[in-house]
PDB file of C-alpha atoms in Angstrom:
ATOM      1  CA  UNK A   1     129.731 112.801  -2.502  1.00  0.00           C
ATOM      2  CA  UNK A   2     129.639 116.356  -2.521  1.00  0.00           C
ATOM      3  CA  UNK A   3     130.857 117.502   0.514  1.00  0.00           C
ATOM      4  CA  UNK A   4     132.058 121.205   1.176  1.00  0.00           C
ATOM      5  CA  UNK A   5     134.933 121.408   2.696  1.00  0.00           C
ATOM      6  CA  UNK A   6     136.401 124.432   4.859  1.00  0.00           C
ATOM      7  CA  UNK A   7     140.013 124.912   5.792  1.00  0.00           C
ATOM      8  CA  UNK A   8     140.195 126.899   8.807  1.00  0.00           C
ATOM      9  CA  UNK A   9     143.684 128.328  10.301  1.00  0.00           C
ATOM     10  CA  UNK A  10     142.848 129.419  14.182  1.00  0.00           C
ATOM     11  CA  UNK A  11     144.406 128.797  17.407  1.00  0.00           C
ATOM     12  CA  UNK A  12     144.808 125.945  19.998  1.00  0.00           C
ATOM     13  CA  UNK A  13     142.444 128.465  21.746  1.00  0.00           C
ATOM     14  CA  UNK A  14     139.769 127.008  18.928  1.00  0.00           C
ATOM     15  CA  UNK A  15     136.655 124.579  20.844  1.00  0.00           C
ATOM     16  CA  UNK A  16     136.412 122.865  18.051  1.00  0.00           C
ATOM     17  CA  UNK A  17     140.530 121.979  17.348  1.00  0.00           C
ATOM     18  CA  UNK A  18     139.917 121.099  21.957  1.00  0.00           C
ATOM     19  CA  UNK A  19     136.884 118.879  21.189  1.00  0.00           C
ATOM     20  CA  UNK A  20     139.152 116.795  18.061  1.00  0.00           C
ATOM     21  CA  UNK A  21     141.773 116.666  20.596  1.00  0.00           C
ATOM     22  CA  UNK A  22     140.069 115.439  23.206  1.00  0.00           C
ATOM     23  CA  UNK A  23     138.151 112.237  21.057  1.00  0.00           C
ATOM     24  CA  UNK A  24     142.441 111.761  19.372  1.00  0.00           C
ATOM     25  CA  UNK A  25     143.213 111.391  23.098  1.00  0.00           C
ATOM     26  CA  UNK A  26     140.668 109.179  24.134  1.00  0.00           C
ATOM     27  CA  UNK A  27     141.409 107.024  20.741  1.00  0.00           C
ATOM     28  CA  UNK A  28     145.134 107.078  22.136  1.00  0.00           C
ATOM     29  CA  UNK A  29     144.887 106.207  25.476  1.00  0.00           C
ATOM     30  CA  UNK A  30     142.495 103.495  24.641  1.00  0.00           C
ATOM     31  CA  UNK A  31     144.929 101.859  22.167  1.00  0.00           C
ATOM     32  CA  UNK A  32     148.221 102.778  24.126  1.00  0.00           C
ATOM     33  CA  UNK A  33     147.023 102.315  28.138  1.00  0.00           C
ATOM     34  CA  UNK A  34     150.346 101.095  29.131  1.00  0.00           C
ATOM     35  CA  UNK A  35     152.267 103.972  27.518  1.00  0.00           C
ATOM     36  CA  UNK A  36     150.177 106.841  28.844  1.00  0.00           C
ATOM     37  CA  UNK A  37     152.463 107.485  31.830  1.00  0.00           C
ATOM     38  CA  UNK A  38     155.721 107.933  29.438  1.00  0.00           C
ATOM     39  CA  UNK A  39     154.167 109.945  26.708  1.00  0.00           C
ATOM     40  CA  UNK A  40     150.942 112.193  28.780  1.00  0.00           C
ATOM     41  CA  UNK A  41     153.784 115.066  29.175  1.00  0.00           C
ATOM     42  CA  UNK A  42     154.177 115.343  25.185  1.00  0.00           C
ATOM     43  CA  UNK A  43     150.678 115.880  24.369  1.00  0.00           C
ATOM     44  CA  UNK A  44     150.022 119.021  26.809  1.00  0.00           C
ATOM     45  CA  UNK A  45     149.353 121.752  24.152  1.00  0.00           C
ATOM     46  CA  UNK A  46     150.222 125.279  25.388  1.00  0.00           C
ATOM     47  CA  UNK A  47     148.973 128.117  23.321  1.00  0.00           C
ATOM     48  CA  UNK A  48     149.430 127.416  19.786  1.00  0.00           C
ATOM     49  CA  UNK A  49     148.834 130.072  16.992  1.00  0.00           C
ATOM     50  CA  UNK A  50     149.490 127.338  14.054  1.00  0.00           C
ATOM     51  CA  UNK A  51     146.539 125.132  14.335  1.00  0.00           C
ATOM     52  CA  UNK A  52     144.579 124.117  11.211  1.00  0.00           C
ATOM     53  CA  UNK A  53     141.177 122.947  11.253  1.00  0.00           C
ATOM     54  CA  UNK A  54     139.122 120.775   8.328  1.00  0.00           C
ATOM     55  CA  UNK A  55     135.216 121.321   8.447  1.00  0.00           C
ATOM     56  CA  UNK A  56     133.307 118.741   6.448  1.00  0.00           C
ATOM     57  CA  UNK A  57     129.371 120.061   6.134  1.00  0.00           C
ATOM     58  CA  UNK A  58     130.303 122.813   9.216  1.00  0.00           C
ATOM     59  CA  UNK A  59     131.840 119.661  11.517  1.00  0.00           C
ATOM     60  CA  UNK A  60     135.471 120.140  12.689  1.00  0.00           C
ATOM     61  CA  UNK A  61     136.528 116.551  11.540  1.00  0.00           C
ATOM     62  CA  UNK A  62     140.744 117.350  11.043  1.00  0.00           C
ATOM     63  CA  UNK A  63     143.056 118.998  12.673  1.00  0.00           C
ATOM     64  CA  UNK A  64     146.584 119.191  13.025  1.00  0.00           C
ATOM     65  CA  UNK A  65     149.366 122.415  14.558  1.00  0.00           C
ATOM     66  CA  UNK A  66     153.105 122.682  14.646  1.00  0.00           C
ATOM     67  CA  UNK A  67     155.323 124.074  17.331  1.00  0.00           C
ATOM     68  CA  UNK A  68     158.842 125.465  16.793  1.00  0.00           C
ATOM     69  CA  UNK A  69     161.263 122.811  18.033  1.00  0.00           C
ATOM     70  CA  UNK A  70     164.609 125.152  17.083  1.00  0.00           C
ATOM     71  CA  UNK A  71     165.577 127.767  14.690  1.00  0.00           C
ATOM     72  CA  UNK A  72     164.686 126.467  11.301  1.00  0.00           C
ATOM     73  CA  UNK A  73     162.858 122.979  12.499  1.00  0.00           C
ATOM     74  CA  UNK A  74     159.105 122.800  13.558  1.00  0.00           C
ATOM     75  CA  UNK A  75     157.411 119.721  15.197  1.00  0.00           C
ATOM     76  CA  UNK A  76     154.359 118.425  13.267  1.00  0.00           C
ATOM     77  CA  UNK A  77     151.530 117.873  16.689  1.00  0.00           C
ATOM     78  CA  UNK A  78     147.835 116.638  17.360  1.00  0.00           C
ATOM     79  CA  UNK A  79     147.012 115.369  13.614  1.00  0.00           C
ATOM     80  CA  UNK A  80     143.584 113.238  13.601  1.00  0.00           C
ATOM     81  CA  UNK A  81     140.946 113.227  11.363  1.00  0.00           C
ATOM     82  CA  UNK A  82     137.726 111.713  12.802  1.00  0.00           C
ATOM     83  CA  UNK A  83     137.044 108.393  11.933  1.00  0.00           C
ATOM     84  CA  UNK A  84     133.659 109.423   9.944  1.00  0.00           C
ATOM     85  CA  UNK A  85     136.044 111.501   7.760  1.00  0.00           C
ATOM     86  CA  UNK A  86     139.012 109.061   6.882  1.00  0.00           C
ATOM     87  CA  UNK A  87     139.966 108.051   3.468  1.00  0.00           C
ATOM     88  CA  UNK A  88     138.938 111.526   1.783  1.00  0.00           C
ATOM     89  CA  UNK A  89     142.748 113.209   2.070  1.00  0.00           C
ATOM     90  CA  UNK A  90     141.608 115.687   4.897  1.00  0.00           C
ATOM     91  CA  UNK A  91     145.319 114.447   6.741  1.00  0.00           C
ATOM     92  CA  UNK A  92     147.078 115.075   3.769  1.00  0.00           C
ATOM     93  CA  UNK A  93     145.721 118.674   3.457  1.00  0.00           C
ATOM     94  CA  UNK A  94     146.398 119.214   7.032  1.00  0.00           C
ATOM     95  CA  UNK A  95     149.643 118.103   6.440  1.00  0.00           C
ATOM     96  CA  UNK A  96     149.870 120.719   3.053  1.00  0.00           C
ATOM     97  CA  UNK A  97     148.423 123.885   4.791  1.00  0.00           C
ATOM     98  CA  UNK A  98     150.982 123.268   8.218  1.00  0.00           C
ATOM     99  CA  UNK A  99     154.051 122.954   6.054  1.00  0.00           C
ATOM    100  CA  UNK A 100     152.811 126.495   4.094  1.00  0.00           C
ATOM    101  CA  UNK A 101     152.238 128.192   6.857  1.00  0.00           C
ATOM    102  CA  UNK A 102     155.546 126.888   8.327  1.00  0.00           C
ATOM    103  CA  UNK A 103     157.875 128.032   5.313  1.00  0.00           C
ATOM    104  CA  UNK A 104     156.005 131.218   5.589  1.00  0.00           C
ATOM    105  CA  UNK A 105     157.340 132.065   8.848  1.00  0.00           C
ATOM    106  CA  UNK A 106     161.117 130.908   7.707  1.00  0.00           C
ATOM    107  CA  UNK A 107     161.213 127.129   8.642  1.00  0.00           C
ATOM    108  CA  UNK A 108     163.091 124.627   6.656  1.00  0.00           C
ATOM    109  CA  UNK A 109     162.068 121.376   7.907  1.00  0.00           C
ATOM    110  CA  UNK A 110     159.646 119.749   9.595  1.00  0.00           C
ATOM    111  CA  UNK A 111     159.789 116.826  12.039  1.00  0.00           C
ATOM    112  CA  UNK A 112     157.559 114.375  14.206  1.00  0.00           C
ATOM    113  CA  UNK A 113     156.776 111.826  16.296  1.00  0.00           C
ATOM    114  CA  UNK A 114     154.163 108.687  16.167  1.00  0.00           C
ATOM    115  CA  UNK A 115     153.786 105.546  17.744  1.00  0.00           C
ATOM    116  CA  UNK A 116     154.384 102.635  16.307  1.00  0.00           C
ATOM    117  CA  UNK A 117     151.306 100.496  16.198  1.00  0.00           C
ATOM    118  CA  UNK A 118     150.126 103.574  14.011  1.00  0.00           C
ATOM    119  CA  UNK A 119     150.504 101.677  10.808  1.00  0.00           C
ATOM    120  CA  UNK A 120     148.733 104.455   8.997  1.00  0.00           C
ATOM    121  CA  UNK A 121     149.623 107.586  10.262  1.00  0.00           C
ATOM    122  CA  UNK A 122     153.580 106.330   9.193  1.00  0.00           C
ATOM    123  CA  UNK A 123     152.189 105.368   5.622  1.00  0.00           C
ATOM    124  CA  UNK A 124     150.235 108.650   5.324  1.00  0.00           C
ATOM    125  CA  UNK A 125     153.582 110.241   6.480  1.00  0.00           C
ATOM    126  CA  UNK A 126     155.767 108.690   4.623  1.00  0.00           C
ATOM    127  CA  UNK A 127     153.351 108.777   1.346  1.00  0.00           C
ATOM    128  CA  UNK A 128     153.785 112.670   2.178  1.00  0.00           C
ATOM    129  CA  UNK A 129     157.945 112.417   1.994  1.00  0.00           C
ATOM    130  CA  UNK A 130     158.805 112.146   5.742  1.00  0.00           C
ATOM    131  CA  UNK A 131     161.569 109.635   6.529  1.00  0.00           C
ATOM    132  CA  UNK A 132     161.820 107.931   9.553  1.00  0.00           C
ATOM    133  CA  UNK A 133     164.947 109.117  11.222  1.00  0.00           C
ATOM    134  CA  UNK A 134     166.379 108.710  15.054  1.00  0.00           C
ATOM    135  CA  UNK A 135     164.247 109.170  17.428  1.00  0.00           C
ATOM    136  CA  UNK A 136     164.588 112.995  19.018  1.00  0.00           C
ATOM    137  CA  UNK A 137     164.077 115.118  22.323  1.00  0.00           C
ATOM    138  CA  UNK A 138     162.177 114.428  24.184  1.00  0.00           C
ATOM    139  CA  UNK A 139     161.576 110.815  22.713  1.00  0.00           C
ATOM    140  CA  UNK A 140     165.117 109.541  22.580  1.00  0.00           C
ATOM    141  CA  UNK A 141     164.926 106.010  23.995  1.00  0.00           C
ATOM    142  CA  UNK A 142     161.288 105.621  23.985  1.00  0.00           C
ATOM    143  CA  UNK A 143     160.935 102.485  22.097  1.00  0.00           C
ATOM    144  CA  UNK A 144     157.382 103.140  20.863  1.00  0.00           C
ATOM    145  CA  UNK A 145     158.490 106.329  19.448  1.00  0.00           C
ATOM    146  CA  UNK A 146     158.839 106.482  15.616  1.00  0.00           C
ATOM    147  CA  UNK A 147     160.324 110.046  14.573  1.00  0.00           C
ATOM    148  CA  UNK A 148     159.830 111.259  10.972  1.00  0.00           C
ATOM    149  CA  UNK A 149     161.338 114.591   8.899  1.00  0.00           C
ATOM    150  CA  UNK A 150     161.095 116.111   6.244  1.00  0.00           C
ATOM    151  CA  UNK A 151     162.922 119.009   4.059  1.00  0.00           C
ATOM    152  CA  UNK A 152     159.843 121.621   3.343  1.00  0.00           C
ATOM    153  CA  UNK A 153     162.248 124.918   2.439  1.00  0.00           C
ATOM    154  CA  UNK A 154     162.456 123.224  -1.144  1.00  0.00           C
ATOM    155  CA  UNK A 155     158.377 123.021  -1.149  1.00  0.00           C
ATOM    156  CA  UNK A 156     157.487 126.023  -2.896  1.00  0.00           C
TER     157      UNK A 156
END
């Protein structure tokens, strides 16, 4: 296969990181229906200056953003890689460019939040060094929640 492959960093802002994110919700809501009234409110994305985009052949197929949750910890938000594009590492360097970009602007670790028929996105993060640890604000209690961090300050 010899794909080219374009990393993009841009904004929530980007049509390309909306269109992903519409399709990742529509995926979600089709696999989750029941838990769409509990979890809608954590999948708003304000403005968002930490959004990285995978082309593969010029088509946005990856995506993935973080937003600062406190002083040193950012939250790890809207990963997806298209189902066409799955299987090539495209999450995983998602994944690598967020966590630069994050200890570039001072952050130490890096946290987030899946559900937990999502057998693969917790293998993927876990293959990547997050462990799963109690569940977090604004997820605390929600049962389908599975919350994952990781140290990135020792990354570089």
């Amino acid at each position: 296969m010899n794909s080219k492959i374009k990393i993009v960093k841009t904004t929530s802002e980007n049509s390309d990181f909306i269109s992903l994110i519409k399709i990742f919700d529509a995926f979600l809501w089709e696999r989750y229906p029941e838990l769409k009234k509990d979890y809608w409110g954590n999948n708003l994305i304000e403005f968002n200056a930490n959004v990285i985009l995978v082309y593969l052949d010029e088509k946005p197929v990856a995506s993935g953003c973080f937003k600062k949750y406190n002083e040193n910890t950012v939250e790890l938000k809207r990963m997806f890689v298209s189902p066409e594009a799955r299987g090539l590492g495209l999450a995983q360097l998602v994944i690598k460019e967020l966590e630069k970009e994050a200890i570039d602007q001072g952050f130490e670790v890096m946290i987030l939040e899946t559900l937990y028929k999502q057998k693969e996105a917790i293998s993927l993060y876990q293959k990547t060094g997050f462990e799963i640890v109690e569940n977090y604000e604004p997820y605390v209690g929600l049962l389908n929640s599975i919350c994952m961090s990781k140290s990135i300050n020792t990354l570089q």
